[in-house]
Amino acid sequence: MDLDTVKERAGPRQFSPDDDMPREYREAATRMIQFHANSEIMGAYLERPFIREAPSLDRKLAYSAKTQDELGHGQLLYRAAESLGIKTREQMLNELANGEGKFLNCFHYPMESWVETPMIAFFVDGAAMRRQATLKRTSWEPYAHAMDKVVFEEGFHIKHGESILKELATGSKKEQEMVQDAFETWWPRIIQFFGPTDDDSTHHDFSAEVGLKQMTNDELRQSFLNQYLPKAEKYGLEIPDTPTIEQDEDGNYRVAEDELDWEEFFQIAKNEYDPGRGQIDSRKRAHDAVEWVRETLDEYETTASGHAPQAAD
Amino acid sequence: MIWEVFRQEGAGKYHTHCGNVHAPDREMALMFAQIQHGRRKPTHSIWVTPQQEIGEVNEDGATFGGTTDKGYRWATQYNITAAAEEVADSESEQADAEKERGRR
Amino acid sequence: MAATESLSGPNDLDDRERAAVESLLYRLADDEFVIADRYTDWQVRAPTVESDIAIANIAQDELGHARLWYDLLEDFGHTEPELIWERDPETFRHSTLCELPFAEGDWADAIVRSYFYDEAEHLRLEALEESSYPRIRDRVGKIVGEEGYHREHAENWLRRLVGGDEGRERVQEAVDRLFPYALTLFEETEEDAAIDDLGIRTRSPSAMRAEWIETVTGMLTEIGIDARAPATDEDGRVSTDELPDHVGRGGDHTDHWATHYDEITNTYDELGRDHAARLMEDPDDE
């Protein structure tokens, strides 16, 4: 299929592995889905210490289940990416380990206290879910199928995150102060989640033309603020002064983007921000430490024993 | 040999199991499957796979979703109004799935 | 063992009965809680994405079982903070098998440990199916329903790991190291005589241990791993030489446990909490 035909036909779930897609499409889709899959893994990696540190038995169960789901989303997404025929999952996971794989800005920051968990589990996940819901209409069918299950599960994650936020925001004075501090630290990063205004975003035009992306960064940021800024206020969180956010007469939010630290954002985008680097490297050690198991399984798979004898039909 | 057949009704939909055919090899299985299973119902694509390649586990051998309370996994368990439309949609899909499970 | 008359509900037990029931419940709950929390070490660090999701599920199952057993201790007026979050770590009664940390990448340890644990768990639950204490008896079925997967998971992994040289060496090393700790799962305390007399459990730890040893040494031998049955006296008691320095059942733990417990309670302490949030319905209302 040539590129013009792709652009002409681009619509929800329009293309599948049966279609002979041009290299530009397959590479753009791989880049996008791999980024998404990597983000699932690194988000889970950032949150994993809080399975242990969750302050109640039920919270521990929920945190374990949430982290488990994120890995499950990684599984679905790496498969959707593999179906484009550019990279194998092994390659993508190795790239992630080696610091070549890219992932969401928010997962490059350290998270040290339970009071920070709703910043990821409610606001960042909420932002991500807004985007994911639109991706059910992406043109790469396996990606859309992955989104069906991701979005099905994600409702639990957002409510789990909000429930933690609610507990802290209605807790002791100390908890309320701590969660406000965490919010102030994380808010600018959360606003940056959708990236800079579209003029500055390099990959968008093509992705939109071939139906991979469904909404622009600006539209998504707007819809996130519409929905989640009032939520923050509802829980008594004070919105930090920076960046300045103003509402126009149509109710739309205007963010003073130039007040945000884009130098840090682009440093992060290149995997060169120290705390993020630390996350990448420590995950790499864990990944390498079980290489022997993957080798053992591969060996098992290639020998006859990998094929369990079948009972006669 | 027997080949299991999965039919996809339209682009973007899921391939779902619809039956099987006897055929000596994959090519012939595809020939037969398109007639036997795709000649009337809307069909966009068909997959075939040798029956003996399919592994199965069913309710006799597994307790899908566990036997103890896993309420923490479900959006419906959290006493909180959905923060956004997509959260509400997810919750209602989960409520349906739970209801289906409960009915068994 | 002769059929024993059923014990009554939690409020009508005499002191001896209550001490026996509580002692058994603490062990059941603490074992599940601590080993589950250890399993979560593997979340986002397991060998493959699929195996990560599977071990997370096992951790959640075991935590769910801990929740059911702790809930029965709440019958006696204990609260979740007292049972977990504000408890002196030296009063935890789990076997030391449950608390050992994993060396980075030592998936063979995780698999061997869960194999040992789940084979023991299986026997222990069987011995509770006819328990004279109705509150325990009524919950066993739900828990047993999830143990089948655990045993199959461990055994399937074991058979594949020993297929390669490195895997076989690592499994052998894990078996040698963990076997003595696994024996502590069946170590008795002074309440055990009462537990058996009262029919709260229908099989003694020694009898269960004898069967456990036969099962696991048989299976390990079959897959080419050396496993030696420990020396026992005529009552099935294992000589103390065969046991590790710390048994756990009486509250004597390795130093790892204190560190682990500090991590578990880090948030609770940092926030100065005095309660533990509940998300789920009471198990009695399910």
XYZ file of C-alpha atoms in Angstrom:
703
model
C 0.000 0.000 0.000
C 1.440 3.396 -0.836
C 1.380 6.298 1.555
C -1.349 8.192 -0.275
C -3.679 5.213 -0.044
C -2.863 4.882 3.660
C -3.784 8.533 4.246
C -6.918 8.183 2.200
C -8.097 5.056 3.997
C -6.858 6.041 7.464
C -9.710 5.433 9.895
C -10.367 3.636 13.148
C -8.945 0.064 13.163
C -8.430 0.255 9.438
C -5.079 -1.511 9.074
C -4.045 -4.950 10.252
C -1.050 -7.252 9.847
C -2.709 -8.588 6.676
C -2.188 -5.238 4.994
C 1.044 -4.464 3.242
C 1.837 -1.234 5.082
C 4.577 1.124 3.939
C 7.690 1.336 6.035
C 6.966 4.921 7.144
C 3.685 3.807 8.692
C 5.164 0.769 10.374
C 8.046 2.761 11.810
C 5.837 5.566 13.092
C 3.416 3.108 14.658
C 6.254 1.103 16.211
C 7.745 4.268 17.707
C 4.418 5.272 19.188
C 3.395 1.880 20.565
C 6.871 1.063 21.852
C 6.879 4.368 23.741
C 3.497 3.509 25.184
C 4.585 -0.015 26.178
C 7.839 1.235 27.713
C 5.839 3.744 29.728
C 3.677 0.981 31.180
C 6.778 -0.860 32.355
C 8.622 2.154 33.716
C 5.508 3.506 35.418
C 5.070 0.166 37.133
C 8.748 0.119 37.999
C 8.421 3.505 39.678
C 5.380 2.418 41.655
C 6.516 -1.045 42.679
C 8.093 -0.068 46.041
C 4.660 1.050 47.206
C 3.245 -2.435 47.009
C 5.463 -3.144 49.989
C 4.912 0.217 51.638
C 1.144 0.474 51.244
C -0.357 1.273 54.657
C -3.171 -1.300 54.774
C -3.741 -4.863 53.681
C -6.394 -3.841 51.157
C -4.217 -1.045 49.780
C -1.367 -3.526 49.372
C -3.615 -5.873 47.437
C -4.859 -3.038 45.250
C -1.351 -1.759 44.587
C -0.137 -5.197 43.637
C -3.130 -5.659 41.325
C -2.620 -2.268 39.738
C 1.062 -2.909 39.080
C 0.186 -6.336 37.715
C -2.284 -4.735 35.295
C 0.347 -2.262 34.058
C 2.639 -5.154 33.202
C -0.318 -6.736 31.474
C -0.745 -3.558 29.446
C 2.929 -3.710 28.542
C 2.373 -7.268 27.351
C -0.535 -6.249 25.109
C 1.290 -3.230 23.733
C 4.580 -4.955 22.964
C 2.596 -7.560 21.061
C 0.761 -4.829 19.147
C 4.127 -3.244 18.350
C 5.662 -6.567 17.327
C 2.819 -7.090 14.876
C 4.251 -4.257 12.757
C 7.226 -6.404 11.913
C 9.909 -3.850 12.762
C 11.130 -4.997 16.174
C 10.709 -7.974 18.466
C 9.687 -7.594 22.089
C 13.122 -8.759 23.143
C 14.694 -5.946 21.120
C 12.354 -3.380 22.622
C 12.963 -4.559 26.180
C 16.703 -4.552 25.575
C 16.481 -1.025 24.200
C 14.605 -0.006 27.313
C 17.316 -1.579 29.467
C 20.099 0.084 27.525
C 18.603 3.526 27.841
C 17.598 3.814 24.171
C 13.914 3.173 24.786
C 11.876 6.294 25.454
C 8.992 6.670 27.913
C 6.755 9.265 29.567
C 8.353 12.233 31.290
C 6.608 11.661 34.636
C 8.189 8.259 35.125
C 11.690 9.742 35.126
C 11.163 11.442 38.472
C 11.888 9.779 41.788
C 8.934 8.901 43.978
C 9.820 8.599 47.626
C 6.679 8.806 49.668
C 3.217 7.299 49.664
C 1.751 10.824 49.468
C 3.189 11.061 45.957
C 1.431 7.931 44.714
C -1.834 9.631 43.718
C 0.134 12.063 41.570
C 0.891 9.098 39.339
C -2.019 6.830 40.139
C -4.701 9.500 39.794
C -3.432 12.470 37.779
C -0.899 10.885 35.440
C -2.990 7.758 34.956
C -6.046 9.944 34.488
C -4.232 11.909 31.816
C -3.039 8.711 30.187
C -6.514 7.240 30.233
C -7.903 10.301 28.457
C -5.418 9.659 25.687
C -5.914 5.900 25.697
C -9.665 6.233 25.337
C -9.073 8.136 22.077
C -6.676 5.450 20.881
C -9.450 2.879 20.713
C -9.971 4.553 17.325
C -6.356 4.333 16.172
C -5.811 2.982 12.675
C -3.533 0.053 13.690
C -6.038 -2.631 14.612
C -3.837 -4.574 17.067
C -3.145 -1.320 18.917
C -6.868 -0.553 19.131
C -7.538 -4.066 20.392
C -4.912 -3.596 23.087
C -6.626 -0.342 24.052
C -9.962 -2.120 24.465
C -8.543 -4.190 27.299
C -6.338 -1.433 28.712
C -9.206 1.010 28.996
C -11.471 -1.716 30.382
C -9.019 -2.201 33.256
C -7.902 1.366 33.710
C -11.112 2.505 35.423
C -9.987 0.541 38.473
C -6.618 2.300 38.422
C -8.055 5.799 38.360
C -10.494 5.052 41.151
C -7.777 3.359 43.174
C -5.593 6.463 42.749
C -8.415 8.807 43.578
C -9.311 6.773 46.620
C -5.742 7.184 47.941
C -5.884 10.915 47.233
C -9.217 11.216 48.982
C -7.937 9.384 52.028
C -4.909 11.680 52.289
C -6.840 14.858 51.537
C -9.380 14.086 54.234
C -6.776 12.704 56.633
C -4.751 14.365 59.356
C -3.458 17.903 58.925
C -0.019 16.453 58.405
C -1.260 14.237 55.586
C -3.061 17.145 53.970
C 0.096 19.243 54.044
C 2.226 16.437 52.700
C -0.126 15.747 49.814
C -0.246 19.469 48.953
C 3.574 19.540 48.858
C 3.622 16.511 46.605
C 1.034 18.101 44.358
C 3.107 21.253 43.981
C 6.143 19.200 43.034
C 4.281 17.102 40.502
C 1.824 19.559 38.977
C 4.151 21.137 36.367
C 5.308 17.669 35.296
C 1.726 16.549 34.955
C 0.954 19.554 32.755
C 3.962 18.637 30.640
C 2.645 15.104 30.258
C 0.993 16.037 26.967
C 4.166 17.599 25.658
C 4.622 21.053 24.245
C 2.068 22.791 22.055
C 1.638 20.998 18.770
C 3.729 23.428 16.736
C 6.767 22.085 18.564
C 5.902 18.420 18.384
C 7.782 16.608 15.640
C 5.888 13.398 15.055
C 2.321 14.521 15.273
C 1.406 15.528 11.744
C 2.282 12.243 10.148
C 0.719 10.167 12.950
C -2.510 12.122 12.632
C -2.552 11.838 8.837
C -2.282 8.068 8.933
C -4.837 7.768 11.735
C -2.511 6.580 14.462
C -3.181 9.548 16.718
C -6.708 10.747 17.207
C -6.329 13.991 19.119
C -3.673 16.677 19.280
C -1.606 17.322 22.387
C -3.425 20.599 22.882
C -6.843 19.029 22.706
C -5.834 16.343 25.153
C -4.279 18.785 27.609
C -7.427 20.842 27.432
C -9.692 17.897 28.057
C -7.481 16.729 30.927
C -7.601 20.114 32.630
C -11.350 20.362 32.135
C -11.868 17.113 33.939
C -9.076 16.891 36.487
C -8.375 20.440 37.600
C -11.769 20.642 39.311
C -11.008 17.274 40.916
C -7.833 18.653 42.467
C -9.799 21.608 43.791
C -12.518 19.326 45.106
C -9.942 17.629 47.328
C -8.768 20.983 48.637
C -5.530 21.010 46.686
C -4.312 24.465 45.867
C -3.272 24.809 42.240
C 0.301 26.125 42.170
C 0.904 29.586 40.641
C 3.322 28.182 38.103
C 2.459 27.650 35.332
C -0.195 30.326 35.128
C -3.478 28.804 34.038
C -6.293 31.052 32.918
C -9.777 30.210 31.813
C -11.207 32.061 28.803
C -14.871 32.939 28.418
C -15.612 29.574 26.729
C -14.288 27.819 29.814
C -11.115 26.671 28.081
C -7.863 26.691 29.993
C -4.826 28.590 28.755
C -1.534 27.377 30.142
C 1.461 29.738 30.129
C 3.728 27.099 28.678
C 6.809 29.263 28.615
C 6.833 29.153 32.409
C 7.501 25.416 32.319
C 10.967 23.893 32.295
C 11.248 22.562 28.763
C 14.982 22.174 29.006
C 14.437 19.530 31.668
C 11.619 18.017 29.616
C 13.828 17.545 26.564
C 16.693 16.290 28.708
C 14.264 13.684 30.025
C 13.094 12.909 26.500
C 16.678 11.955 25.672
C 16.934 9.765 28.803
C 19.577 12.096 30.190
C 17.897 13.210 33.399
C 19.756 11.703 36.354
C 16.913 10.266 38.431
C 15.345 8.752 35.322
C 18.709 7.359 34.365
C 18.847 5.765 37.807
C 15.467 4.129 37.221
C 16.560 2.860 33.807
C 19.813 1.466 35.150
C 18.342 -0.231 38.172
C 15.686 -1.821 35.993
C 18.449 -2.936 33.662
C 20.234 -4.711 36.502
C 17.017 -6.524 37.415
C 16.402 -7.340 33.750
C 19.928 -8.668 33.230
C 19.863 -10.678 36.442
C 17.123 -12.926 35.040
C 18.586 -13.216 31.553
C 19.577 -16.773 32.507
C 15.928 -17.686 32.965
C 14.969 -16.378 29.538
C 17.888 -18.293 28.035
C 16.769 -21.431 29.833
C 13.262 -21.037 28.438
C 14.573 -20.392 24.928
C 16.710 -23.487 25.133
C 13.768 -25.488 26.397
C 11.603 -24.178 23.565
C 14.048 -25.191 20.858
C 14.507 -28.727 22.137
C 11.906 -31.401 21.542
C 10.967 -31.274 25.195
C 9.427 -27.874 24.623
C 6.686 -29.582 22.760
C 4.628 -31.568 25.195
C 3.531 -34.872 23.696
C -0.011 -34.663 22.414
C -2.622 -37.211 23.224
C -4.024 -38.874 20.138
C -7.111 -37.111 18.878
C -6.430 -33.450 10.153
C -8.740 -30.957 11.861
C -8.259 -27.195 11.623
C -9.967 -24.725 13.932
C -11.404 -21.698 12.129
C -11.609 -18.099 13.376
C -13.641 -15.564 11.456
C -13.377 -11.782 11.587
C -16.518 -10.014 10.460
C -15.010 -6.693 9.549
C -11.787 -4.708 9.655
C -10.882 -3.808 13.204
C -13.086 -6.495 14.789
C -11.869 -9.556 16.646
C -11.285 -12.945 15.091
C -13.667 -15.271 16.871
C -13.862 -19.012 16.767
C -16.631 -20.188 14.461
C -15.987 -23.870 13.776
C -13.555 -26.245 12.113
C -12.798 -28.145 8.933
C -11.068 -31.357 7.870
C -8.171 -30.615 5.528
C -4.776 -32.166 4.713
C -2.780 -28.933 5.114
C -3.027 -25.195 5.839
C -3.674 -24.141 2.249
C -6.525 -26.563 1.813
C -7.902 -25.647 5.251
C -8.083 -22.013 4.138
C -9.796 -23.070 0.881
C -12.431 -25.061 2.741
C -12.883 -22.622 5.609
C -13.763 -19.689 3.390
C -16.623 -21.634 1.882
C -17.809 -23.508 4.945
C -17.604 -20.585 7.364
C -17.408 -17.446 5.218
C -19.901 -17.950 2.433
C -22.876 -16.238 4.054
C -21.929 -14.343 7.194
C -19.998 -11.104 6.708
C -16.338 -11.998 6.568
C -13.270 -9.853 6.366
C -10.626 -12.404 7.292
C -10.234 -16.030 8.337
C -7.554 -17.726 10.418
C -6.970 -21.448 10.648
C -4.819 -23.377 13.092
C -4.260 -27.111 13.561
C -6.554 -28.365 16.288
C -3.792 -30.243 18.077
C -1.850 -27.009 18.416
C -4.556 -25.537 20.603
C -4.036 -25.820 24.335
C -6.990 -25.685 26.624
C -7.696 -25.120 30.266
C -11.283 -24.998 31.461
C -13.276 -24.620 34.643
C -12.675 -28.225 35.624
C -8.973 -27.563 35.907
C -8.800 -23.903 36.841
C -10.460 -21.319 39.012
C -10.435 -18.332 36.694
C -10.256 -15.123 38.637
C -9.660 -16.988 41.892
C -11.925 -18.230 44.654
C -11.315 -15.552 47.278
C -12.564 -11.982 47.177
C -10.602 -9.956 44.634
C -12.794 -6.894 44.997
C -9.735 -4.648 45.044
C -9.324 -5.342 41.316
C -12.649 -3.850 40.383
C -13.496 -0.201 39.823
C -16.950 -0.953 41.228
C -15.435 -1.672 44.644
C -14.267 1.914 45.165
C -16.778 4.208 46.732
C -15.955 7.157 44.514
C -17.730 8.837 41.614
C -15.950 8.287 38.295
C -13.585 11.182 37.560
C -14.250 11.231 33.825
C -16.458 9.731 31.151
C -13.931 7.071 30.187
C -13.594 6.065 33.850
C -17.368 5.677 34.087
C -17.391 3.618 30.866
C -14.657 1.361 32.171
C -16.513 0.946 35.434
C -19.716 -0.038 33.701
C -17.864 -2.549 31.500
C -16.371 -3.976 34.678
C -19.782 -4.096 36.316
C -21.068 -6.092 33.321
C -18.119 -8.465 33.496
C -18.653 -8.971 37.216
C -22.329 -9.650 36.673
C -21.487 -12.217 33.985
C -19.031 -13.892 36.322
C -21.508 -13.891 39.174
C -24.183 -15.506 37.051
C -22.104 -18.628 36.409
C -7.821 -39.090 65.146
C -11.209 -39.542 66.743
C -13.905 -37.139 65.698
C -13.996 -34.240 68.087
C -17.009 -32.323 69.117
C -17.286 -29.036 67.340
C -15.967 -25.984 69.141
C -18.263 -23.031 69.488
C -17.921 -19.521 68.113
C -15.132 -17.139 69.094
C -16.981 -15.687 72.096
C -17.648 -18.981 73.797
C -14.184 -20.516 73.837
C -12.432 -21.186 77.108
C -8.887 -19.891 77.597
C -7.162 -23.041 76.420
C -9.315 -23.306 73.317
C -8.882 -19.684 72.451
C -5.098 -19.818 72.904
C -4.931 -22.826 70.595
C -7.108 -21.252 67.907
C -5.231 -17.966 68.023
C -1.861 -19.652 67.882
C -2.828 -21.582 64.778
C -4.352 -18.520 63.109
C -1.301 -16.368 63.727
C 0.882 -18.913 62.017
C -1.446 -19.294 59.063
C -1.893 -15.553 58.612
C 1.708 -14.533 59.191
C 3.087 -17.178 56.830
C 0.793 -16.029 54.024
C 1.346 -12.347 54.672
C 5.120 -12.481 54.799
C 5.721 -14.846 51.896
C 3.262 -12.854 49.767
C 5.042 -9.618 50.493
C 8.303 -11.320 49.551
C 6.808 -12.527 46.261
C 5.964 -8.924 45.380
C 9.731 -8.338 45.173
C 9.385 -9.984 41.772
C 6.794 -7.580 40.462
C 8.280 -5.659 37.545
C 11.452 -7.748 37.988
C 10.419 -11.240 36.921
C 12.088 -12.957 33.953
C 9.368 -12.220 31.413
C 6.285 -10.039 31.275
C 4.004 -13.065 31.462
C 5.803 -14.592 34.445
C 5.636 -11.210 36.182
C 1.862 -11.153 35.917
C 1.619 -14.737 37.163
C 3.800 -14.264 40.259
C 1.873 -11.072 41.084
C -1.290 -13.127 41.071
C 0.182 -15.681 43.419
C 1.245 -12.889 45.757
C -2.286 -11.498 45.714
C -3.781 -14.924 46.361
C -1.579 -15.429 49.413
C -2.281 -11.920 50.686
C -5.967 -12.623 50.255
C -5.552 -15.762 52.363
C -3.719 -13.782 55.025
C -6.652 -11.372 54.991
C -9.094 -14.212 55.661
C -7.029 -15.574 58.557
C -6.346 -12.164 60.122
C -10.063 -11.520 59.885
C -10.675 -14.539 62.124
C -8.253 -13.082 64.645
C -10.371 -9.933 64.596
C -13.149 -12.093 66.054
C -11.143 -11.964 69.274
C -11.144 -8.175 69.316
C -7.829 -7.574 67.552
C -7.734 -4.843 64.921
C -5.735 -4.762 61.689
C -3.282 -2.206 63.147
C -2.691 -4.530 66.106
C -2.353 -7.574 63.890
C 0.012 -6.035 61.355
C 0.891 -2.366 61.469
C 1.641 -1.741 65.127
C 2.761 -5.203 66.090
C 6.139 -5.987 67.574
C 7.916 -7.780 64.714
C 9.267 -10.311 67.192
C 5.766 -11.567 67.831
C 5.239 -12.642 64.214
C 4.965 -16.391 64.015
C 5.775 -17.106 60.370
C 8.313 -19.720 59.407
C 11.691 -18.244 58.486
C 11.292 -19.766 55.002
C 8.854 -16.933 54.289
C 11.078 -14.043 55.262
C 14.386 -14.705 53.498
C 15.128 -12.030 50.903
C 15.780 -13.059 47.310
C 19.205 -12.460 45.829
C 18.786 -10.348 42.689
C 17.851 -12.558 39.761
C 17.519 -15.722 41.827
C 14.303 -16.912 40.222
C 15.264 -20.482 41.161
C 14.900 -19.466 44.804
C 11.427 -18.042 44.160
C 10.320 -21.225 42.430
C 11.869 -23.692 44.869
C 10.539 -21.705 47.795
C 7.025 -21.594 46.435
C 7.231 -25.293 45.630
C 8.213 -26.100 49.220
C 5.690 -23.698 50.632
C 2.733 -24.691 48.513
C 3.263 -28.409 49.029
C 3.219 -27.730 52.759
C 0.259 -25.405 52.425
C -1.671 -28.093 50.625
C -1.180 -30.554 53.485
C -1.877 -27.954 56.103
C -5.170 -26.959 54.498
C -6.265 -30.578 54.109
C -5.769 -30.966 57.831
C -8.135 -28.044 58.422
C -11.001 -29.187 56.219
C -12.554 -31.062 59.140
C -11.414 -28.619 61.792
C -13.486 -28.578 64.967
C -13.473 -24.779 64.815
C -16.233 -23.869 62.353
C -14.862 -20.424 61.481
C -11.659 -22.013 60.156
C -13.386 -24.948 58.506
C -15.692 -22.634 56.555
C -12.865 -20.695 54.958
C -10.599 -23.530 53.893
C -12.471 -24.321 50.683
C -12.009 -20.889 49.172
C -8.312 -20.955 49.896
C -7.777 -24.493 48.604
C -9.373 -23.346 45.351
C -6.387 -21.138 44.667
C -3.622 -23.449 45.788
C -3.848 -25.815 42.833
C -2.497 -23.180 40.483
C 0.360 -22.383 42.842
C 1.575 -25.962 43.006
C 1.246 -26.461 39.285
C 3.060 -23.189 38.639
C 5.984 -24.151 40.867
C 6.267 -27.676 39.510
C 6.024 -26.603 35.863
C 8.744 -24.025 36.372
C 10.976 -26.496 38.227
C 10.804 -28.988 35.387
C 11.793 -26.320 32.877
C 14.524 -24.712 34.959
C 16.377 -27.990 35.448
C 16.464 -28.448 31.666
C 19.567 -26.245 31.394
C 22.915 -26.469 33.208
C 22.687 -23.100 34.897
C 19.083 -23.657 35.892
C 19.838 -27.073 37.357
C 22.752 -25.727 39.385
C 20.681 -22.850 40.665
C 17.772 -25.096 41.585
C 20.154 -27.451 43.409
C 21.674 -24.530 45.268
C 18.242 -23.202 46.245
C 17.097 -26.637 47.409
C 20.217 -27.101 49.557
C 19.842 -23.672 51.102
C 16.071 -23.585 51.591
C 15.340 -27.158 52.651
C 16.181 -26.603 56.345
C 14.055 -23.457 56.367
C 11.168 -25.310 54.772
C 11.278 -27.841 57.614
C 10.461 -25.013 60.019
C 7.004 -24.745 58.463
C 6.123 -27.804 60.541
C 7.926 -26.871 63.754
C 5.707 -27.065 66.784
C 5.213 -24.693 69.664
C 3.741 -25.369 73.083
C 0.196 -24.796 71.806
C 0.391 -27.605 69.255
C -0.676 -30.349 71.641
C -3.872 -28.446 72.384
C -4.487 -27.691 68.695
C -4.404 -31.400 67.918
C -6.257 -32.504 71.068
C -9.093 -30.131 70.371
C -9.327 -31.269 66.779
C -8.753 -27.779 65.445
C -6.393 -29.542 63.081
C -6.848 -33.179 62.182
C -3.246 -34.056 61.467
C -0.129 -33.306 63.479
C 2.727 -31.238 62.049
C 5.076 -34.214 62.331
C 2.789 -36.418 60.292
C 2.410 -33.711 57.689
C 6.128 -33.176 57.591
C 6.790 -36.855 56.964
C 4.469 -36.793 53.959
C 5.892 -33.500 52.761
C 9.437 -34.873 52.867
C 8.406 -37.928 50.905
C 6.610 -35.858 48.270
C 9.252 -33.231 47.689
C 12.278 -35.500 47.837
C 10.506 -37.862 45.449
C 9.727 -35.127 42.960
C 13.146 -33.500 43.171
C 14.913 -36.814 42.716
C 12.770 -37.489 39.675
C 13.971 -34.277 38.022
C 17.606 -34.957 38.844
C 18.024 -32.825 41.961
C 19.676 -34.243 45.093
C 17.389 -34.043 48.058
C 18.110 -35.968 51.211
C 15.464 -36.721 53.798
C 16.556 -35.314 57.158
C 17.133 -37.533 60.169
C 14.009 -37.891 62.303
C 13.239 -39.611 65.574
C 10.470 -42.171 65.915
C 7.836 -39.447 66.471
C 8.781 -37.878 63.168
C 10.599 -35.034 64.893
C 13.510 -33.623 62.983
C 16.735 -33.263 64.926
C 17.676 -29.644 65.601
C 20.884 -30.121 63.590
C 18.723 -30.259 60.497
C 17.057 -26.927 61.238
C 18.364 -23.415 60.610
C 19.431 -21.151 63.490
C 16.133 -19.286 63.356
C 12.872 -21.158 63.170
C 10.378 -18.327 63.258
C 7.478 -20.133 64.862
C 8.399 -19.015 68.357
C 9.143 -15.468 67.219
C 12.871 -15.970 66.619
C 13.618 -14.509 63.217
C 16.589 -13.705 61.045
C 17.765 -10.086 60.920
C 16.145 -9.818 57.503
C 12.721 -9.786 59.070
C 13.281 -6.629 61.132
C 14.432 -4.782 58.002
C 11.547 -6.138 55.966
C 9.013 -5.189 58.631
C 10.394 -1.626 58.744
C 9.848 -1.315 55.003
C 6.328 -2.695 55.240
C 5.363 -0.225 57.944
C 7.283 2.729 56.512
C 4.254 4.620 55.212
C 2.055 3.789 58.178
C 4.714 5.192 60.503
C 5.634 8.154 58.301
C 2.017 9.314 58.190
C 1.445 8.559 61.850
C -1.574 6.456 60.985
C -3.690 4.770 63.618
C -6.039 2.879 61.310
C -5.817 0.771 58.160
C -8.047 1.612 55.188
C -10.506 -1.055 54.131
C -11.645 -1.285 50.530
C -13.391 -4.624 50.522
C -16.443 -6.005 52.206
C -16.053 -7.987 55.368
C -15.315 -11.603 54.397
C -18.408 -12.715 56.298
C -20.603 -10.605 54.015
C -19.171 -11.870 50.735
